[in-house]
PDB file of C-alpha atoms in Angstrom:
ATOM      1  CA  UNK I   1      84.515  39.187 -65.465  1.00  0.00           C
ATOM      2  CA  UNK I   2      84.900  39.157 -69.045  1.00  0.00           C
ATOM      3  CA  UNK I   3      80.911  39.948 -69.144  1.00  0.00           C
ATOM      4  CA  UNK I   4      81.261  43.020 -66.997  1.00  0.00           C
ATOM      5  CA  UNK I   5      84.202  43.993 -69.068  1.00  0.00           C
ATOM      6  CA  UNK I   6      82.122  43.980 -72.432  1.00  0.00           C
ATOM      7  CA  UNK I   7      79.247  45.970 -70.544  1.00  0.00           C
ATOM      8  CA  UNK I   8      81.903  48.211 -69.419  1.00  0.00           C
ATOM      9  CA  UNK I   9      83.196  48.830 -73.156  1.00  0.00           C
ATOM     10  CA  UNK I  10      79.354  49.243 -74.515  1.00  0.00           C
ATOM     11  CA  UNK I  11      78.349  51.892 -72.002  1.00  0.00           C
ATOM     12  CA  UNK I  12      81.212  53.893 -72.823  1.00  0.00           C
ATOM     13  CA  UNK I  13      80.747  53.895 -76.126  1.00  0.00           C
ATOM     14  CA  UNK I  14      77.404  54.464 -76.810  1.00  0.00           C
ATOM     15  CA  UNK I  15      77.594  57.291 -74.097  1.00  0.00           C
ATOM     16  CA  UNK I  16      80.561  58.939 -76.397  1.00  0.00           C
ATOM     17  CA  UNK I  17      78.240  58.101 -79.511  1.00  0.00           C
ATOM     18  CA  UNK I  18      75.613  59.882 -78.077  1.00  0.00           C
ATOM     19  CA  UNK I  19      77.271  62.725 -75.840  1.00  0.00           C
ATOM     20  CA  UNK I  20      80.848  63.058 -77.544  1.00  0.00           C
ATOM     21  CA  UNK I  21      82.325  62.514 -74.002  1.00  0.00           C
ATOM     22  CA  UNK I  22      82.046  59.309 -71.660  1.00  0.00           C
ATOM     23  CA  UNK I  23      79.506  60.544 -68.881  1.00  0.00           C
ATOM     24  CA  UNK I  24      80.958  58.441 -66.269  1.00  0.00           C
ATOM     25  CA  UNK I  25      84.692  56.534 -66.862  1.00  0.00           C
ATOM     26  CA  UNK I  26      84.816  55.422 -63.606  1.00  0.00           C
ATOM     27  CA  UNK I  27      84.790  51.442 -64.040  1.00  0.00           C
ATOM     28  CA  UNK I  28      82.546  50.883 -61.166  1.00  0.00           C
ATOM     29  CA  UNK I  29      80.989  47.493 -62.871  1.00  0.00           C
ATOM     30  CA  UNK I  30      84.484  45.933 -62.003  1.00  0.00           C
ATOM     31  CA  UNK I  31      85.219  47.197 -59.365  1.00  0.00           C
ATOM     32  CA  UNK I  32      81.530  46.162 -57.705  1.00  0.00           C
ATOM     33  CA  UNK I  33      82.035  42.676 -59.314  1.00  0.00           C
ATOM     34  CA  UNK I  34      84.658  42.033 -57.063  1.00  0.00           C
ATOM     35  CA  UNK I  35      83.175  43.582 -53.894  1.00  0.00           C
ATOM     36  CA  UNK I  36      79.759  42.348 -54.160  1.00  0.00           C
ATOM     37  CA  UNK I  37      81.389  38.728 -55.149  1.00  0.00           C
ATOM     38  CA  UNK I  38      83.275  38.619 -51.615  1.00  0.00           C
ATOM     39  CA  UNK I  39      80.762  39.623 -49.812  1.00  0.00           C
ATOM     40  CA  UNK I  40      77.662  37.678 -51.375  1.00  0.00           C
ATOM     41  CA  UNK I  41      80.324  34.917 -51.037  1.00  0.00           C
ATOM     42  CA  UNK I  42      80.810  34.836 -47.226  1.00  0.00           C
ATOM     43  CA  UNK I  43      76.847  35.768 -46.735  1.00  0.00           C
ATOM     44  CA  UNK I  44      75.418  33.101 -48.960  1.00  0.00           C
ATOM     45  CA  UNK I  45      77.711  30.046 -47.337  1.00  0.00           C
ATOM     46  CA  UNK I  46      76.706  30.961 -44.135  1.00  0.00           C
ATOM     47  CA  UNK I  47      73.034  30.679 -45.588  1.00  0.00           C
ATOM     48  CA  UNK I  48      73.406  27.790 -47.376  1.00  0.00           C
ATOM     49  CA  UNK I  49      75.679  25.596 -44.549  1.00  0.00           C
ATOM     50  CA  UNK I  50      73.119  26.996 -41.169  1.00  0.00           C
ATOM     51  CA  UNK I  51      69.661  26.078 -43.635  1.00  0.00           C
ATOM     52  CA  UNK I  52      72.101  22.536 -44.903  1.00  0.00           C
ATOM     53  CA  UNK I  53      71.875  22.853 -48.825  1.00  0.00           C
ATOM     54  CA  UNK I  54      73.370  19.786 -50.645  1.00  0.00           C
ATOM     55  CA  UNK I  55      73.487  19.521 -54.063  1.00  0.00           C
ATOM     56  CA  UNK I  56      74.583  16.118 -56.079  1.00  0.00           C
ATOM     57  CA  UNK I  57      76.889  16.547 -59.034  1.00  0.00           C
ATOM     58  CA  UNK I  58      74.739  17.019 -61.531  1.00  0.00           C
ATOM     59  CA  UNK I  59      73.138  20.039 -60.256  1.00  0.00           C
ATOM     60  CA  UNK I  60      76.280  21.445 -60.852  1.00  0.00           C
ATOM     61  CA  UNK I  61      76.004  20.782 -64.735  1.00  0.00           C
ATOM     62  CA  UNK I  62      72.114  21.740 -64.836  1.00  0.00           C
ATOM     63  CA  UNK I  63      72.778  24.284 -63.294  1.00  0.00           C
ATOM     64  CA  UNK I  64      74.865  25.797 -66.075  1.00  0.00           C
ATOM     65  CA  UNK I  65      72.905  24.625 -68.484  1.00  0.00           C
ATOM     66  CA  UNK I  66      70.041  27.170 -67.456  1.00  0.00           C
ATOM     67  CA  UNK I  67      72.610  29.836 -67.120  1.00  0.00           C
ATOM     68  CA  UNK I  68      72.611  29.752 -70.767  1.00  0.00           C
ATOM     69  CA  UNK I  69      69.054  29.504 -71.061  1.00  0.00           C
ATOM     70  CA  UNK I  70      68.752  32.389 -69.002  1.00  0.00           C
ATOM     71  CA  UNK I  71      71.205  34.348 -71.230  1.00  0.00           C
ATOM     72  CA  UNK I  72      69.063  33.011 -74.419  1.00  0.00           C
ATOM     73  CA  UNK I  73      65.415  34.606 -72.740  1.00  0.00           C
ATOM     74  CA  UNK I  74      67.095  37.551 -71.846  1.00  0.00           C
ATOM     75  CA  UNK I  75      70.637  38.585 -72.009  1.00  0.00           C
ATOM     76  CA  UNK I  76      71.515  37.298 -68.979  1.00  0.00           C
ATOM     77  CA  UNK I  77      69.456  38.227 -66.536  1.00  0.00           C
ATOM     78  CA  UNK I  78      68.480  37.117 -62.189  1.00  0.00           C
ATOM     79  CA  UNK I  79      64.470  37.531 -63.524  1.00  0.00           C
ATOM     80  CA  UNK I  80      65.039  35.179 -66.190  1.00  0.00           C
ATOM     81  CA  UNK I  81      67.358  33.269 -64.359  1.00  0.00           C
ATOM     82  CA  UNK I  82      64.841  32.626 -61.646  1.00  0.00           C
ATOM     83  CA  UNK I  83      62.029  31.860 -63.926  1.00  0.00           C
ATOM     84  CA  UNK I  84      64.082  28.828 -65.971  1.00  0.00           C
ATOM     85  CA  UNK I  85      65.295  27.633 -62.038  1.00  0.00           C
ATOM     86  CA  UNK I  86      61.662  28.189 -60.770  1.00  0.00           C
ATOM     87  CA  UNK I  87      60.076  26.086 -63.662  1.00  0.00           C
ATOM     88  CA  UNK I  88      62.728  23.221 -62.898  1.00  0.00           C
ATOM     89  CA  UNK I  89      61.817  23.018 -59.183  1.00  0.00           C
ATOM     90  CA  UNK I  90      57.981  22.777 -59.780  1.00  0.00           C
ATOM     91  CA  UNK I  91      58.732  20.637 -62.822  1.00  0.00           C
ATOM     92  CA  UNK I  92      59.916  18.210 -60.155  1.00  0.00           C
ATOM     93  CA  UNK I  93      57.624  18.664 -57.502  1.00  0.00           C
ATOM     94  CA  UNK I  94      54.382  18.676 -59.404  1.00  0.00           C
ATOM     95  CA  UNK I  95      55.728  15.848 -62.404  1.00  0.00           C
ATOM     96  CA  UNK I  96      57.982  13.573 -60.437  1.00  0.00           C
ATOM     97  CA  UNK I  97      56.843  10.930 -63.409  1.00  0.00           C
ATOM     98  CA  UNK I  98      58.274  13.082 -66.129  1.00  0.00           C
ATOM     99  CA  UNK I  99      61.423  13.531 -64.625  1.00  0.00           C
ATOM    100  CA  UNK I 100      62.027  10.092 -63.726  1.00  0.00           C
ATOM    101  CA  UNK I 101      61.883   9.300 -66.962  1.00  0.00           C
ATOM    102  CA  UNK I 102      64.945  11.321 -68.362  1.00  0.00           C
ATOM    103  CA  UNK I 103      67.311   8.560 -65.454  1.00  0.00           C
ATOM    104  CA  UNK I 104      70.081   9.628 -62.932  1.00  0.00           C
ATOM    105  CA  UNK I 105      70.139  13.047 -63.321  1.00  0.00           C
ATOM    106  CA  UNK I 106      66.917  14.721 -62.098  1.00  0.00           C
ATOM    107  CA  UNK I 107      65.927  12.078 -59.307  1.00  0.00           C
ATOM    108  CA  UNK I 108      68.966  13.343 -57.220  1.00  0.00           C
ATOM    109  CA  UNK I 109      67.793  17.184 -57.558  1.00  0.00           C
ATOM    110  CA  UNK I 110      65.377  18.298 -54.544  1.00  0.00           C
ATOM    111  CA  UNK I 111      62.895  20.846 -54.562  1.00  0.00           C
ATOM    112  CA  UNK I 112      63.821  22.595 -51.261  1.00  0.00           C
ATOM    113  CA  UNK I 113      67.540  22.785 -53.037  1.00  0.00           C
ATOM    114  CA  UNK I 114      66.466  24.671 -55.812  1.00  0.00           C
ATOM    115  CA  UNK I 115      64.211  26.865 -53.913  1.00  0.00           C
ATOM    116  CA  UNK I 116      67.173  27.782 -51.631  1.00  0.00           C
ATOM    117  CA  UNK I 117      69.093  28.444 -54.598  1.00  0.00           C
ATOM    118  CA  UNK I 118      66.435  30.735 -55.594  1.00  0.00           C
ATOM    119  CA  UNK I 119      66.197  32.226 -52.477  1.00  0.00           C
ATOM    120  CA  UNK I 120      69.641  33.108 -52.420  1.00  0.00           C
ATOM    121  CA  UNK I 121      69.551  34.180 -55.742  1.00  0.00           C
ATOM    122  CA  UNK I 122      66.795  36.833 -55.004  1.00  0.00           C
ATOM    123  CA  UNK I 123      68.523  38.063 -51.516  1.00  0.00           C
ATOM    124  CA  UNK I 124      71.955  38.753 -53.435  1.00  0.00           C
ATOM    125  CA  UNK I 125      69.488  40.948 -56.328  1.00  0.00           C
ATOM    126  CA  UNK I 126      67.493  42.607 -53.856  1.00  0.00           C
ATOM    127  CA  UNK I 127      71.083  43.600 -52.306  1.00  0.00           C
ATOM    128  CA  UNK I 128      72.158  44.500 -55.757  1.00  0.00           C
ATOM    129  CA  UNK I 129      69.216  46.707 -56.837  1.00  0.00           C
ATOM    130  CA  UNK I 130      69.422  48.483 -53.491  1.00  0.00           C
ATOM    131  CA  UNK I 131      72.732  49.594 -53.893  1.00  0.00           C
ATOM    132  CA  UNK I 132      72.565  50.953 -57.219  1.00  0.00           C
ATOM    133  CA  UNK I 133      71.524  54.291 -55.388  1.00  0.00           C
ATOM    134  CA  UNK I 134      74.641  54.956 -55.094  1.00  0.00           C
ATOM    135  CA  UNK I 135      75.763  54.912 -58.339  1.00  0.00           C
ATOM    136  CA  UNK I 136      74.758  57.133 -61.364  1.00  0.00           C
ATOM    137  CA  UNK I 137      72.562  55.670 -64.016  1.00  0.00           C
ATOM    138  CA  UNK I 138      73.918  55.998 -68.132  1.00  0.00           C
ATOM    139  CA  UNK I 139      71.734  57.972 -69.923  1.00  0.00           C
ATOM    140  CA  UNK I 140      70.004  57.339 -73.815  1.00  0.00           C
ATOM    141  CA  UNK I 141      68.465  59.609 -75.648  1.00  0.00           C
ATOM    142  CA  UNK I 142      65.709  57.931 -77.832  1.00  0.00           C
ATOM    143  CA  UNK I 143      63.146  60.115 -80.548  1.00  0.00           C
ATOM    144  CA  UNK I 144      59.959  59.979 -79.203  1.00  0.00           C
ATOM    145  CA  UNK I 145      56.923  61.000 -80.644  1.00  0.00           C
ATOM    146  CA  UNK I 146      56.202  64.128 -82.245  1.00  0.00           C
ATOM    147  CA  UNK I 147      59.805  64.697 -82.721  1.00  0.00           C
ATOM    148  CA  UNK I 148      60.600  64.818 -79.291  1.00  0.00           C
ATOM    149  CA  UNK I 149      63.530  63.501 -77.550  1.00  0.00           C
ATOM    150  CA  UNK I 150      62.879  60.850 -74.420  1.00  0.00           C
ATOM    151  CA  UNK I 151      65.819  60.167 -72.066  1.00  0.00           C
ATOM    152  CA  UNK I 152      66.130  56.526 -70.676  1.00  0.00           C
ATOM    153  CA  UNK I 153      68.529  55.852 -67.726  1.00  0.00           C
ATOM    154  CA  UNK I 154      70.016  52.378 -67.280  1.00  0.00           C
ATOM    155  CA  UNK I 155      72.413  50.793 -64.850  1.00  0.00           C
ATOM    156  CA  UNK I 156      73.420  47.102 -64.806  1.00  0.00           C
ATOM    157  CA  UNK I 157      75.741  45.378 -61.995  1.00  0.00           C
ATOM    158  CA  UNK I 158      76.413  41.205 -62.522  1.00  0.00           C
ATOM    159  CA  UNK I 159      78.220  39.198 -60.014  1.00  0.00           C
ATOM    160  CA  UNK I 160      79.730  35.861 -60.051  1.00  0.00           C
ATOM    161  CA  UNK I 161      80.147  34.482 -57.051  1.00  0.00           C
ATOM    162  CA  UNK I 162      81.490  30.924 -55.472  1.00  0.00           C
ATOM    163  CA  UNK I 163      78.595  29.251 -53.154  1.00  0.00           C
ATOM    164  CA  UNK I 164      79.830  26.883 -50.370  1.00  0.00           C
ATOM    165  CA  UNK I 165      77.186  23.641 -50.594  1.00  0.00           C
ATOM    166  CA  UNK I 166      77.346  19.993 -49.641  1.00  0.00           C
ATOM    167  CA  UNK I 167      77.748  17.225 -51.616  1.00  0.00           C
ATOM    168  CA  UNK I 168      76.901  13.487 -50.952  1.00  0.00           C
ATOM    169  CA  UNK I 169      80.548  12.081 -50.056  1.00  0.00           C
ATOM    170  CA  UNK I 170      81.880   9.562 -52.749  1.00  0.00           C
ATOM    171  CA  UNK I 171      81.114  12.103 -55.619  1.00  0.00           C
ATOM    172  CA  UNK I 172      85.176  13.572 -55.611  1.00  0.00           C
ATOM    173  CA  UNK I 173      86.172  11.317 -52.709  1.00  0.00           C
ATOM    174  CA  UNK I 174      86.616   8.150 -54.959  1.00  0.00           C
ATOM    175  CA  UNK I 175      88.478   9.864 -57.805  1.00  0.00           C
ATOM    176  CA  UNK I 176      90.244  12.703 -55.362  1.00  0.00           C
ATOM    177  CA  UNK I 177      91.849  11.384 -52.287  1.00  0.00           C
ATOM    178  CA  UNK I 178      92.768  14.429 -51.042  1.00  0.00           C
ATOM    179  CA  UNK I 179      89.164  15.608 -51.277  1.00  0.00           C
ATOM    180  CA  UNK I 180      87.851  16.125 -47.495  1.00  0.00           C
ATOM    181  CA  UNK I 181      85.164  14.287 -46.171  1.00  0.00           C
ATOM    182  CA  UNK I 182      83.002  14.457 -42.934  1.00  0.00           C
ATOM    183  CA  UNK I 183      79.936  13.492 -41.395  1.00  0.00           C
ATOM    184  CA  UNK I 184      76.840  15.213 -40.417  1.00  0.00           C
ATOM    185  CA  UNK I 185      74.845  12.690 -38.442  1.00  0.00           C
ATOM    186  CA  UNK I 186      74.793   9.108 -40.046  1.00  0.00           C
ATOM    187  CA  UNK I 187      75.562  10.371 -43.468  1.00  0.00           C
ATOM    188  CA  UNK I 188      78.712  11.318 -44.904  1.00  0.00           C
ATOM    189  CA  UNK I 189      79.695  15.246 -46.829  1.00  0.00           C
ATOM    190  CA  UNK I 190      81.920  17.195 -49.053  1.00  0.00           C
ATOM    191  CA  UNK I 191      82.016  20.693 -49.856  1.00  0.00           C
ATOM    192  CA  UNK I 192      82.183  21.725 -53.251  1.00  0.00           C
ATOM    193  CA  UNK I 193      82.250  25.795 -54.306  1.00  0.00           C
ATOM    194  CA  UNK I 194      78.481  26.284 -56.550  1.00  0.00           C
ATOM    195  CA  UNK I 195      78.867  29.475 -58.955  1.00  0.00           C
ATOM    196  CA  UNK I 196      76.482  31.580 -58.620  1.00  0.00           C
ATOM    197  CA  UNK I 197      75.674  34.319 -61.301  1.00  0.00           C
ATOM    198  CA  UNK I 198      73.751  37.725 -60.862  1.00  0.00           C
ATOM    199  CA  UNK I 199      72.366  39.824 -63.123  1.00  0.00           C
ATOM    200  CA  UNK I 200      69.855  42.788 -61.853  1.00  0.00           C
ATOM    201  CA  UNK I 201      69.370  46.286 -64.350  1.00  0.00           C
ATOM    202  CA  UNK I 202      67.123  49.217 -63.482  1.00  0.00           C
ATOM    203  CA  UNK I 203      65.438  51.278 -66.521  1.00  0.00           C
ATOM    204  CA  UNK I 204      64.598  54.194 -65.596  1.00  0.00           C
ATOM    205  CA  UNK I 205      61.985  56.154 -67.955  1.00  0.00           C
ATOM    206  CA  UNK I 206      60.232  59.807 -66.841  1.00  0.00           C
ATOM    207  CA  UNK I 207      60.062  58.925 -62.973  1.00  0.00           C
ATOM    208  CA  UNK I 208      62.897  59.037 -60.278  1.00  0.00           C
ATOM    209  CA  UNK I 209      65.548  56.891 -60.068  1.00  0.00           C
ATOM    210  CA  UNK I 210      65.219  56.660 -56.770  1.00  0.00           C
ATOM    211  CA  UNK I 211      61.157  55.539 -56.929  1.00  0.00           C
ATOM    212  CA  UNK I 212      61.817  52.826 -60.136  1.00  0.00           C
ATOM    213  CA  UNK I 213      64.435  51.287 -57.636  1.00  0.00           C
ATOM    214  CA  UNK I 214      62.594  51.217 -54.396  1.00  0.00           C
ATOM    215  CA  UNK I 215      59.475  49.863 -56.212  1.00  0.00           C
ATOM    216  CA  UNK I 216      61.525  46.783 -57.535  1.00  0.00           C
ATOM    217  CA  UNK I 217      62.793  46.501 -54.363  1.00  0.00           C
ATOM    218  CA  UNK I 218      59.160  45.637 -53.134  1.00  0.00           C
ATOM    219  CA  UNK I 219      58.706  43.545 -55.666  1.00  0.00           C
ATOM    220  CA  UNK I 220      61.344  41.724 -54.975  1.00  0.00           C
ATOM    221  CA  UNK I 221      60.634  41.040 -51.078  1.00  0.00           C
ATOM    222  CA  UNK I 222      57.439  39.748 -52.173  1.00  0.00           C
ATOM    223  CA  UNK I 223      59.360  36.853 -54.058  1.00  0.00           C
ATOM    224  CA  UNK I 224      61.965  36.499 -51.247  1.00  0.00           C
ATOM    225  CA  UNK I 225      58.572  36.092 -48.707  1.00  0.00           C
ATOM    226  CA  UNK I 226      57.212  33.653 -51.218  1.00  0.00           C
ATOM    227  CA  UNK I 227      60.080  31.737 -51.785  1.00  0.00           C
ATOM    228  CA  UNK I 228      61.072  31.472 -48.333  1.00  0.00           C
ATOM    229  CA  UNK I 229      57.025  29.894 -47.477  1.00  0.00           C
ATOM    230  CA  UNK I 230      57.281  27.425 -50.277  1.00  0.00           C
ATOM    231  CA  UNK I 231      60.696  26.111 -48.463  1.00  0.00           C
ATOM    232  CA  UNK I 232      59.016  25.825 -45.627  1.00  0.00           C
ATOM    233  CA  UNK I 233      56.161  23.805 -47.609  1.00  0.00           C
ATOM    234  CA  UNK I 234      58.626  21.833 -49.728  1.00  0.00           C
ATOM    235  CA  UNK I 235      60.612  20.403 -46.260  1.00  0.00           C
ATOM    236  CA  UNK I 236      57.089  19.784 -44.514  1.00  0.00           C
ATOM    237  CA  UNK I 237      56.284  17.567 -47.498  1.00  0.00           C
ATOM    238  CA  UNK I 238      59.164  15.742 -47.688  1.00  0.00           C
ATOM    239  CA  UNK I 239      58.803  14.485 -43.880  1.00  0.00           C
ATOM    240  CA  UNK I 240      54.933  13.563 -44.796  1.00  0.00           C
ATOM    241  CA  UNK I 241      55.508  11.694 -48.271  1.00  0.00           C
TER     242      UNK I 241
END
């Protein structure tokens, strides 16, 4: 939240620096951040306990660990986010030698769990990107050449939200007696709440909003049709091997 807040602040005041006046007050980052978070909430547990995604602890701490990469590449970003989570997964498919070699923590991470991550990751930013239609874009005025002045339109929307996964019982269970515990066929679960974090922006530079945004969106179906074929791959091979 504090994030969206500081985006909030910037876009204000580079809009007053620019234009004298705020363009658009309306804190609509906030107010989305809390929407979208609900709703991307209820939507991705559903996905993630029907398709059975279990994480082990450590994911947990990886996890945030690339968050900050991310933010490092980028500024925070779901692109960049997905590249530093993509690179994991196939670091673990394709070099199960390297990672074995670092002790607990990698073994325990599965491909298929990271590519569902990803998938869900890429569903909540497709989601996203669409619905910045809706809103207006803030505009920057840039020199260009010859003197000229070039407008730039940008619009941002980030979104934390909790993600409802398994986790092998034992990992809060021995230290948290409360924790709950059930089983799923001969093995035994807990639920733990995953953060997720989303970041999607749309530049938009001498075309139509409305064409920058729907050709993203077809970029981004391609991934979420790519993703969801290389889960399917990644569960084959783990029956075979």
């Amino acid at each position: 939240m504090l994030y969206v807040i500081i985006s909030y602040n910037q876009r204000i005041n580079k809009e007053r620096k620019q234009f004298r006046v705020a363009i658009n007050k309306d804190f609509y980052e906030g107010r989305n951040f809390i929407k979208y978070g609900l709703f991307f909430f209820v939507m991705g547990s559903l996905i993630s306990m029907i398709l059975g995604l279990t994480l082990p602890t450590n994911s947990v701490y990886i996890y945030q660990i690339l968050v900050v990469l991310a933010f490092l590449i980028n500024g925070f970003s779901t692109t960049s986010m997905l590249l530093v989570m993509t690179a994991a997964g196939i670091l673990e498919l394709v070099v199960p030698r390297f990672i074995t070699f670092f002790g607990d923590v990698f073994p325990e991470i599965s491909g298929p769990s990271w590519l569902l991550l990803i998938f869900i990751s890429i569903l909540a930013d497709y989601y996203l990107t669409r619905n910045m239609k809706k809103h207006p874009l803030s505009p920057r005025i840039k020199s260009g050449k010859r003197g000229r002045n070039i407008a730039t339109y940008l619009g941002r929307e980030t979104v934390v939200f909790p993600l409802l996964a398994l986790i092998p019982s034992g990992t809060f269970s021995s230290t948290l007696n409360f924790w709950p515990v059930f089983n799923i066929g001969n093995q035994k679960f807990s639920l733990i709440l995953f953060p997720i974090f989303i970041s999607t922006s749309v530049k938009v530079i001498k075309r139509a909003k409305e064409r920058v945004i729907q050709d993203k969106l077809k970029n981004t179906e391609l991934l979420l049709g790519l993703t969801f074929i290389l889960i399917v791959l990644t569960k084959f091979m783990s029956k075979l091997f």
